[in-house]
XYZ file of C-alpha atoms in Angstrom:
539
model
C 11.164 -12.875 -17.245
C 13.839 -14.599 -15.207
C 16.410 -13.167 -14.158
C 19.803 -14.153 -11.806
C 19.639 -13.194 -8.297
C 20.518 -14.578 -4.594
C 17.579 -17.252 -4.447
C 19.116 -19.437 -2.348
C 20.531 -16.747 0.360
C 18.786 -15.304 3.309
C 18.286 -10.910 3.695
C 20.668 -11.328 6.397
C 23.608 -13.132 4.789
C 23.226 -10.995 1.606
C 23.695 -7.768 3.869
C 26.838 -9.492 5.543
C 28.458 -9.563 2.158
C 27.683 -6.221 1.434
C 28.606 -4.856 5.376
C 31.887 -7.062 4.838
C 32.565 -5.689 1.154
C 32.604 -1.813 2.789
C 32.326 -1.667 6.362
C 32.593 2.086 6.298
C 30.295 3.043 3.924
C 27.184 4.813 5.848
C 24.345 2.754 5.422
C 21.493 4.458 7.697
C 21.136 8.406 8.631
C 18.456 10.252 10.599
C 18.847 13.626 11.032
C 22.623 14.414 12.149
C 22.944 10.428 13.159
C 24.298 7.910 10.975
C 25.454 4.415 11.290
C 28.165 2.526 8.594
C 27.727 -0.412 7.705
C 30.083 -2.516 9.421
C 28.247 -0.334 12.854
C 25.338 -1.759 11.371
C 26.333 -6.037 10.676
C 27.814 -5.752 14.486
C 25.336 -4.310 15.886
C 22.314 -5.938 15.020
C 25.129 -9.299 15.172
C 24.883 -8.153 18.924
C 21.248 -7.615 19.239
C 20.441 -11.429 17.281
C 23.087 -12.920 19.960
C 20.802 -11.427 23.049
C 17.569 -12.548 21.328
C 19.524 -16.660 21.060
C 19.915 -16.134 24.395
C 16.199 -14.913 25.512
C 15.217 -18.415 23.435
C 14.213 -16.583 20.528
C 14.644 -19.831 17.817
C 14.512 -20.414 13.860
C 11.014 -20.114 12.757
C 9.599 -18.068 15.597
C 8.226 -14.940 15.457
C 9.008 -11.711 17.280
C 6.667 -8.681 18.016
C 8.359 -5.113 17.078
C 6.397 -2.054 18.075
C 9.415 0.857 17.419
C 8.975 4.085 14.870
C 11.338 4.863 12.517
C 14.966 5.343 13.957
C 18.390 3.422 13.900
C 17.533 0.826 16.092
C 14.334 -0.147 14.447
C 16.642 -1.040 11.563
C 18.950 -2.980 13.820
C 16.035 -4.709 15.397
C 14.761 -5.730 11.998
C 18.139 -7.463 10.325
C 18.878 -8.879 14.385
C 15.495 -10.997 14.092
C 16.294 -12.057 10.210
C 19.638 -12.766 11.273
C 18.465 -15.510 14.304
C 15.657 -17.376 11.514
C 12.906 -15.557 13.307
C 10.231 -13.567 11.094
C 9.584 -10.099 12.713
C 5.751 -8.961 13.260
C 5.522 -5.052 13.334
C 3.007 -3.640 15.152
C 1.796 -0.414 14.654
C 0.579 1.677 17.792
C -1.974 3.654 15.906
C -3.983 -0.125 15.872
C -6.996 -0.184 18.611
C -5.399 -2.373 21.418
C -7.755 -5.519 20.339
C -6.332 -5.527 17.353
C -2.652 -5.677 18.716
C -3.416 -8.016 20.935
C -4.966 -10.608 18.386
C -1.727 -10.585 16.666
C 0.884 -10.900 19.554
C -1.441 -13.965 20.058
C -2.406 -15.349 16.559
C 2.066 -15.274 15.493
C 2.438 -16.814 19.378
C 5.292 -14.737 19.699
C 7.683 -15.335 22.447
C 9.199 -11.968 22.725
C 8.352 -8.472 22.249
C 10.715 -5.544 21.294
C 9.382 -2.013 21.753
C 10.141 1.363 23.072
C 9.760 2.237 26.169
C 6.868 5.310 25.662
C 5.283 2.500 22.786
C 5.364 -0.332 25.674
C 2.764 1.824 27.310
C 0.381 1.549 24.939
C 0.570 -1.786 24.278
C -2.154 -4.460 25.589
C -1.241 -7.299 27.966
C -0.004 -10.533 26.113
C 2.309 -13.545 26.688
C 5.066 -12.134 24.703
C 7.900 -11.253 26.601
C 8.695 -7.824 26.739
C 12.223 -6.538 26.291
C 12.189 -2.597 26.120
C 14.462 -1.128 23.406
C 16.191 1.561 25.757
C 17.321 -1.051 28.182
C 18.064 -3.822 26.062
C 20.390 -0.937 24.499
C 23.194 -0.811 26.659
C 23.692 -4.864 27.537
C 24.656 -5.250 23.501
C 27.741 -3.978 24.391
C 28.848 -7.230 26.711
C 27.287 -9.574 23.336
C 29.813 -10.899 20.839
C 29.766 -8.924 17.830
C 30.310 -11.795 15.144
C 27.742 -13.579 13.044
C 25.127 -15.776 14.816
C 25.354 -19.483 13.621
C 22.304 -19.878 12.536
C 21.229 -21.210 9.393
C 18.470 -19.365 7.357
C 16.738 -20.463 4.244
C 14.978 -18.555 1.546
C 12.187 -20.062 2.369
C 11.982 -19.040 6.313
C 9.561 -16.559 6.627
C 11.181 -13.080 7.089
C 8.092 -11.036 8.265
C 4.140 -11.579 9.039
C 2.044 -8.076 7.820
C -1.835 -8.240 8.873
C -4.024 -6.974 5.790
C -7.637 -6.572 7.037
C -9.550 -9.593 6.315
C -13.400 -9.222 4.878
C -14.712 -11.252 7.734
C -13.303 -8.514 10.022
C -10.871 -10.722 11.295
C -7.318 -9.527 9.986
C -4.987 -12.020 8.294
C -1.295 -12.186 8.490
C 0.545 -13.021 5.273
C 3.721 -14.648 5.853
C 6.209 -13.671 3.306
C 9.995 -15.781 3.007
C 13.391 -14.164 2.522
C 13.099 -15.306 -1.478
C 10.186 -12.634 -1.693
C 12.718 -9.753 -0.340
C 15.164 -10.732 -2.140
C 13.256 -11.015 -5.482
C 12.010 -7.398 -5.034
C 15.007 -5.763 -4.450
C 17.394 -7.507 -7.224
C 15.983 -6.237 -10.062
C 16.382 -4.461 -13.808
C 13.034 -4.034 -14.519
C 11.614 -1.123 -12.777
C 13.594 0.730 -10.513
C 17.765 1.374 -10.232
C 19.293 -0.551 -7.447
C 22.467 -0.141 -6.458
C 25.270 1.489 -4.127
C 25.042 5.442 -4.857
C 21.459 5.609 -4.630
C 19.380 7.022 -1.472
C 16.235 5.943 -0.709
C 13.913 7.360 2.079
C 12.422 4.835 4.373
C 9.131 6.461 4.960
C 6.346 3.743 4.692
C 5.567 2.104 8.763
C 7.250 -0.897 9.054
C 3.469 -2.333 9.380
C 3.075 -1.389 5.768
C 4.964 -3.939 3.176
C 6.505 -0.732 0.948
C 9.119 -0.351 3.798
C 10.365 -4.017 2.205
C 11.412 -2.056 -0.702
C 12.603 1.115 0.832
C 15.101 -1.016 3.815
C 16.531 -3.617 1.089
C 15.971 -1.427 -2.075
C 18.771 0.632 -0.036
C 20.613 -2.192 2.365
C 21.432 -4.799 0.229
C 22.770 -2.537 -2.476
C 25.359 -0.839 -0.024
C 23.233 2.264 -0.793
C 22.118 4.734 1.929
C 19.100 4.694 4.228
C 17.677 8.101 4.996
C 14.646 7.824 7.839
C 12.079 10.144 7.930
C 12.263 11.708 11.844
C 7.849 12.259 11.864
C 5.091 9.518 12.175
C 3.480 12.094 9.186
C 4.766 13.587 6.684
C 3.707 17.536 5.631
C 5.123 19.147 2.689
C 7.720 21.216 4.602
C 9.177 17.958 6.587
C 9.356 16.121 3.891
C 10.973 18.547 1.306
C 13.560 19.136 3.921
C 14.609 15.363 4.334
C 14.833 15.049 0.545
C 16.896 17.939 0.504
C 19.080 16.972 3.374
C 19.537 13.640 2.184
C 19.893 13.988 -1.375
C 17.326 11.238 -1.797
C 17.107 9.493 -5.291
C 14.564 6.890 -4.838
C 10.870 8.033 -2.894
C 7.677 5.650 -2.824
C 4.515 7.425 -2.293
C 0.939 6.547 -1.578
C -1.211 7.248 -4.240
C -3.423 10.102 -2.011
C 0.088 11.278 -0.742
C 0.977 11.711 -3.545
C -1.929 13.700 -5.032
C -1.703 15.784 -1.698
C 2.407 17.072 -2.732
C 1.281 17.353 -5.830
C -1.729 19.363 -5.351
C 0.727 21.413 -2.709
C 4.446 21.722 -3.399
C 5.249 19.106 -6.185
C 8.901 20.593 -6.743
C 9.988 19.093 -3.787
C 10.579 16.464 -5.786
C 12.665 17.653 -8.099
C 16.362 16.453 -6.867
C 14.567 12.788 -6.946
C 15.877 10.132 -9.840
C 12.892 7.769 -9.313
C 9.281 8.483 -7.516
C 7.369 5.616 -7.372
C 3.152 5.658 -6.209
C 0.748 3.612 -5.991
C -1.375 1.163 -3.741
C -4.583 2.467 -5.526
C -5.013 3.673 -9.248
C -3.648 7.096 -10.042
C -5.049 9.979 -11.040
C -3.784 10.917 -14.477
C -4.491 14.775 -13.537
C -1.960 14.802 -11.056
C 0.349 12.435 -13.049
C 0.428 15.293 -16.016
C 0.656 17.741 -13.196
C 3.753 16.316 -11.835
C 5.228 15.999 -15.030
C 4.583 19.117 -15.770
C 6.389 20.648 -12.745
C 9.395 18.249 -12.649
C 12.739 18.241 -15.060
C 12.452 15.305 -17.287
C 15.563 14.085 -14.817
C 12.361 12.702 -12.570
C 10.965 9.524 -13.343
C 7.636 8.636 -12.199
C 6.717 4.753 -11.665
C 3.168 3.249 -11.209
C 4.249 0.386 -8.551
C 1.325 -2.424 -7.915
C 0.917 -5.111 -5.899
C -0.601 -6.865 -3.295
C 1.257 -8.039 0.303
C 0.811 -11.250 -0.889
C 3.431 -11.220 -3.176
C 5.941 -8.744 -1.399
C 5.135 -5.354 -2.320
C 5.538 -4.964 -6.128
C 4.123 -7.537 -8.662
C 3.932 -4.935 -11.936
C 5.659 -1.523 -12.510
C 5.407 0.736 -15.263
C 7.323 3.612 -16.150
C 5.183 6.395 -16.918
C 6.535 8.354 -20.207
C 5.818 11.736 -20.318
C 3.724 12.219 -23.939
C 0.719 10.493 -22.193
C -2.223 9.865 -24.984
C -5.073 13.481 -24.821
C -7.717 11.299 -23.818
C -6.013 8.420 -21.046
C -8.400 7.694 -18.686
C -5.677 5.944 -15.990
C -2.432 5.235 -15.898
C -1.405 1.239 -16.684
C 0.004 -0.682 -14.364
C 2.580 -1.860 -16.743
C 4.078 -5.331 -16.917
C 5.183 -8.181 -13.884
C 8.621 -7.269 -12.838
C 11.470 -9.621 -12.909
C 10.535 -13.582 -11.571
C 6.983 -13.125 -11.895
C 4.258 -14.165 -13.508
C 0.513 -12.708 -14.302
C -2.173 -14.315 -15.660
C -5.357 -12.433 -16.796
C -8.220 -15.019 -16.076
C -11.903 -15.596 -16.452
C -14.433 -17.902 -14.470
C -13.741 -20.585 -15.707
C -9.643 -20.515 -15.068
C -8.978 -19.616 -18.741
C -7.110 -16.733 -20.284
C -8.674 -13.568 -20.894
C -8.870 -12.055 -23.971
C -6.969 -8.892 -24.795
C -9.219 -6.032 -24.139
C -11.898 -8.241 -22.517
C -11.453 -7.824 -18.243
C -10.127 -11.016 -16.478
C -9.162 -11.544 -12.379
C -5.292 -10.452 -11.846
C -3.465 -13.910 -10.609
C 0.140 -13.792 -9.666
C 2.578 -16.241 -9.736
C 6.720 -16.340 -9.547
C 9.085 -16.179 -6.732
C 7.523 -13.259 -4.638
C 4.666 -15.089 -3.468
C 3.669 -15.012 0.212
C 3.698 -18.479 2.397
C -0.055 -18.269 2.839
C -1.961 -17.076 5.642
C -0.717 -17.687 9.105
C -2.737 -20.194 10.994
C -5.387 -20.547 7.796
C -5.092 -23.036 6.033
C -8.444 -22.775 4.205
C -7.989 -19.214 3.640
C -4.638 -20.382 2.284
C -6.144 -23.085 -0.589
C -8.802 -20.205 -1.221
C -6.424 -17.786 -2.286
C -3.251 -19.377 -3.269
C -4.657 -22.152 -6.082
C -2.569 -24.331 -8.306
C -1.846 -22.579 -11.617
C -4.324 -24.029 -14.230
C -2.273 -23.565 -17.192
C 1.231 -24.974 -15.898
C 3.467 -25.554 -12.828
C 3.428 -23.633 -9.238
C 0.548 -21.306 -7.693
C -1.083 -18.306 -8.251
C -2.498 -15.713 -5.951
C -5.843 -14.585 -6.771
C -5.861 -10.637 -5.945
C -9.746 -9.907 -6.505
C -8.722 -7.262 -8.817
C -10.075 -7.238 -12.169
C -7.175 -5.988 -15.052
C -7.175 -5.909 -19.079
C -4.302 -6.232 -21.355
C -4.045 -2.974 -24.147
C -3.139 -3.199 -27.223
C 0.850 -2.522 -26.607
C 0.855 -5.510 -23.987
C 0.567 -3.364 -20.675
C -1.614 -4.405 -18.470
C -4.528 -1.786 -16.967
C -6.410 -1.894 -13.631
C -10.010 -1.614 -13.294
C -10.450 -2.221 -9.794
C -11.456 -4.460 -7.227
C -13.977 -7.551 -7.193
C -15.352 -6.257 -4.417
C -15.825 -3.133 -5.317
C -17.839 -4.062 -7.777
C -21.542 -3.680 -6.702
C -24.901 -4.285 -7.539
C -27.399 -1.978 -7.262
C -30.791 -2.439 -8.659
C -29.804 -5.519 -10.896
C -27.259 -3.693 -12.717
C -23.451 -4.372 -11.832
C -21.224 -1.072 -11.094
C -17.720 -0.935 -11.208
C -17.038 2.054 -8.845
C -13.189 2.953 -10.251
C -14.983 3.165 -13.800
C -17.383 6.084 -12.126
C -13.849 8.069 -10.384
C -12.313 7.813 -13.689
C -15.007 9.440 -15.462
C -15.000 12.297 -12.813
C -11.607 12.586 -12.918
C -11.792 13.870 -16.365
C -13.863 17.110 -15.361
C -11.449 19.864 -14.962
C -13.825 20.818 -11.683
C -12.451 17.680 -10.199
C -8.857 17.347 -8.111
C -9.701 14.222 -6.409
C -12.896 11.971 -5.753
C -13.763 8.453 -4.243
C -17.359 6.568 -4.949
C -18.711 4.721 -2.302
C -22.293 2.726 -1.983
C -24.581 4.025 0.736
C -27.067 1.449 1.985
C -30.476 2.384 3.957
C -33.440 -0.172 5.007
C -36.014 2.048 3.280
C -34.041 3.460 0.357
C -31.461 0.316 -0.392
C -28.349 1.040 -2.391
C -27.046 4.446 -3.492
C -24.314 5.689 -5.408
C -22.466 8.440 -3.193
C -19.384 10.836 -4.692
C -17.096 12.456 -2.684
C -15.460 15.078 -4.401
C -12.438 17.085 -4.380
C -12.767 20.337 -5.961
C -10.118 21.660 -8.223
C -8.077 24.833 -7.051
C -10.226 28.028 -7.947
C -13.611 25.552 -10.130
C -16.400 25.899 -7.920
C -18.087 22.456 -9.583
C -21.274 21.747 -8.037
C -23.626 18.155 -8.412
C -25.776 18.822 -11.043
C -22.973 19.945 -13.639
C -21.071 16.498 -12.283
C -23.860 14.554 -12.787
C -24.585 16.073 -16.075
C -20.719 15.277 -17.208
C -20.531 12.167 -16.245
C -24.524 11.360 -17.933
C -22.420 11.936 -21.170
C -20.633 8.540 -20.600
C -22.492 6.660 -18.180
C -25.918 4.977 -17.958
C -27.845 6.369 -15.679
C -27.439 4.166 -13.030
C -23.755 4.726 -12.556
C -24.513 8.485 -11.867
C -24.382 9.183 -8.159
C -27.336 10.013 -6.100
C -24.959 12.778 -4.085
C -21.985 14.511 -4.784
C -20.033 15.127 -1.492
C -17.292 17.942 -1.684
C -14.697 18.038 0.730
C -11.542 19.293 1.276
C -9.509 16.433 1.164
C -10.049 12.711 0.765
C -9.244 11.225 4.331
C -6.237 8.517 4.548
C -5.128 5.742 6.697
C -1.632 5.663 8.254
C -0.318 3.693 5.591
C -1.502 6.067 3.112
C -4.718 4.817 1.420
C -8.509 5.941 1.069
C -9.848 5.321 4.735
C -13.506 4.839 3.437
C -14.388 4.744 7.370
C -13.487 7.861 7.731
C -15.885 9.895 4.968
C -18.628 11.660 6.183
C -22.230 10.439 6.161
C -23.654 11.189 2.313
C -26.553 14.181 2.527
C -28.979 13.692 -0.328
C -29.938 16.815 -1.963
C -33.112 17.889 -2.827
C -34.285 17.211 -6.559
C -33.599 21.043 -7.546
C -29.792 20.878 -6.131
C -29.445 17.810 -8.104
C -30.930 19.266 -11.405
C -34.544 20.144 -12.096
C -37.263 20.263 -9.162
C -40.290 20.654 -10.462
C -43.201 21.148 -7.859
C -46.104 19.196 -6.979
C -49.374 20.799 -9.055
C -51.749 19.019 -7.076
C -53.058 17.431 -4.017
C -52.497 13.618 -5.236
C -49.001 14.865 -6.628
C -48.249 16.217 -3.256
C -49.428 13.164 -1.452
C -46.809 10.804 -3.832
C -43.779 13.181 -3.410
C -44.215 12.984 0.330
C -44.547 9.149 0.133
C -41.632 8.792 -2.119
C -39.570 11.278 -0.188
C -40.143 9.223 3.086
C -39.333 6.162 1.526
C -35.827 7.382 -0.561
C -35.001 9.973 2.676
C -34.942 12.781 0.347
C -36.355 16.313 -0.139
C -38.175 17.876 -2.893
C -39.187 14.690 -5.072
């Protein structure tokens, strides 16, 4: 749907209004600090007048490495505020990494702490460290910079990993940030809510939790730790009196699992960035007052952070598999499509393209990555994305994930849609959490691996897993090995880091359900042929 909002203003002069509207107002806190914000418009009016003067220019882009604090925030709105985008950098990164983007946004200057600066590689950039840029603000003017900044000037460049292993930055313009945040459809914006700004600033939901809260004249809580544990972050809510919380989808699984009355004092709790687990969904509900609503939020960087929400009611359907991803939010557009570039079918699975007003630039410096991924629309005006997600309308008109192009796989001729095996497990009461993977080997090829989260106090073991999920699968979508662990290992940002699980151990034939022994000399001679070849035991 279309709605009215400030498509033809900038971040920066929408937060002037609102700085100019109630300059006293406190717009960021972090622990016992707090800045107002008309402390806020002047200061980062300070900071922009220093960068003019270092040469930074409309249409450049500057380098941020900072955590979360106050003067991140001023940093931020200073570079929006000169007609620069702002690249953040996140020191967890290997130091190639880093470097390749410093150099692939040619960025002329370089804003980071001092302890951050240290870790940093060697680059062109010109380094100006935060803690001595600090006190020279003071000698700037503290008026608006004349500089003239269009919605479409890129605000920000975020690297997403790129399958040729070289990482991509999407550039996204000020009409994307301000689409996001000046909305009806899925999330309350406005002056007496507090959001928590929790996500790294490398990680595009910190676009919704800065301007969800700053351009609303609501209040910015930071979160004080690079990592969040139960205890930390119940406190901030607490503190803060936070309304409005995003969540990854494995963070949230992890408070859930742990503490999920934490989140009780919260109006809104939004998760996503992979599909949800509908046990922990009914768990949540179950634990919260119906004053806490949870919202599925999806979307790729490309087109800034959200492109469908759905509120998630509480009478969820006895046998839901996963949670819907809803419908596009305001000044947006998805198109369920086949092959072919026609209209799926409802019910039949098509590839997720997005269109509207939140749609990224392209790809920095790649063109032909660019007209790959950002086609013309071919069933009217403007482009569309294409995510590589595959999605479904249901019969009410939401709209249901079924996960990723690429992670669907072939194995043996037949093609395997891994989310279709994790929502299977998920409906064992044995399982909290799991992630299926492909493991690959020269002499045994392609294997279906599970890695398994055990339910609190269910001691679930393979076979009766691979028995469950035999009553709903072919054969070939049953995994090979179950893994259990104790938690599914995530990335900074909060996802699956698929890296990071352990090599899969194949079990013998009896731990995976029925070993019967070789009678013979020529049966003995096949198993250990077969289990040499497949890197098994007990064929």
């Amino acid at each position: 749907a279309r709605t009215d909002y400030p498509e033809r203003s900038s971040v920066g002069s929408v937060f002037q209004e609102v700085a100019q509207a109630q300059p006293e107002r406190q717009a960021l806190a972090l622990g016992e600090r707090s800045m107002d914000y008309g402390q806020l418009d002047r200061r980062s009016n300070q900071l922009a007048q220093l960068l003019l003067e270092h040469g930074v220019q409309r249409g450049a882009r500057v380098a941020l490495c900072m955590d979360r604090s106050l003067e991140m925030v001023v940093a931020i709105l200073a570079i929006l505020k000169t007609g620069a985008a702002y690249v953040p950098l996140d020191p967890t990164y290997p130091r190639e990494r880093l470097a390749f983007m410093i150099e692939d946004t040619q960025a002329p200057i370089l804003i980071a702490t001092r302890a951050l600066a240290e870790e940093l590689p060697e680059s062109e950039a010109r380094l100006l460290v935060a803690e001595d840029i600090w006190p020279q603000l003071d000698d700037q003017p503290d008026e608006a910079v004349e500089v003239s900044v269009s919605p479409d000037d890129a605000a920000y460049v975020m690297y997403t990993s790129g399958s040729t292993g070289r990482p991509k930055g999407v550039e996204i313009p000020h009409r994307g940030i301000l689409r996001l945040v000046f909305q009806e459809e899925y999330a309350t914006f406005d002056s007496e809510r507090v959001f928590l700004q929790l996500a790294p600033i490398s990680f595009d939901a910190s676009t919704f939790e800065l301007w969800g809260a700053l351009l609303h004249g609501a209040r910015l809580a930071i979160f004080p730790d690079r990592v969040p544990s139960v205890e930390s972050l119940g406190e901030a809510l607490e503190q803060h009196g936070v309304t409005t919380l995003w969540l990854t989808a494995a963070l949230f699984n992890s408070f859930v699992d742990e503490k999920p009355e934490i989140f009780a004092g919260l109006s809104e709790l939004l998760t996503g960035g992979e599909a949800l687990s509908v046990p922990h969904i009914r768990r949540a509900h179950a634990a919260l007052p119906t004053s806490v609503q949870l919202i599925n939020g999806y979307g790729p960087t490309e087109s800034t952070t959200f492109t469908c929400c759905y509120r998630i009611p509480r009478d969820l359907p006895e046998d839901l598999s996963s949670i819907p991803i809803g419908h596009p939010i305001a000044n947006t557009s998805v198109l369920l499509l086949d092959g072919k570039g026609r209209l799926s079918p409802q019910g039949i699975p098509g590839e997720l393209h997005i269109g509207g007003d939140g749609l990224a630039m392209g790809y920095l410096g790649r063109e032909e990555l660019t007209r790959e991924k950002f086609v013309p629309n071919p069933l009217g005006k403007g482009r569309l994305y294409r995510t590589g997600d595959l999605a479904r309308h249901l019969p009410d008109g939401t709209i249901e994930f079924l996960g990723r192009n690429d992670f669907q796989v072939k194995i043996r001729g037949f093609r395997i849609e891994l989310g279709e095996i994790e929502i299977e497990l998920a409906k064992h009461p044995g399982v909290e959490s799991s992630v299926v993977t492909v493991h690959e080997e020269p002499s045994a090829g392609k294997r279906l691996v599970a890695y398994v989260v055990r339910s609190a106090g269910r001691t679930v073991e393979g076979p009766e897993l691979a028995q469950h999920l035999k009553a709903s699968l072919p054969d070939y979508m049953v995994p090979s090995a179950f893994q259990f662990l104790e938690a599914i290992p995530i990335t900074a940002n909060g996802k699956v880091d698929r890296k990071a699980l352990p090599e899969p151990v194949f079990q013998s034939g009896e731990q995976a359900g029925g070993h019967v022994a070789p009678r013979n000399e020529v049966e003995r001679h096949l198993a250990e042929l077969w289990e040499r070849v497949l890197g098994v035991e007990n064929i």
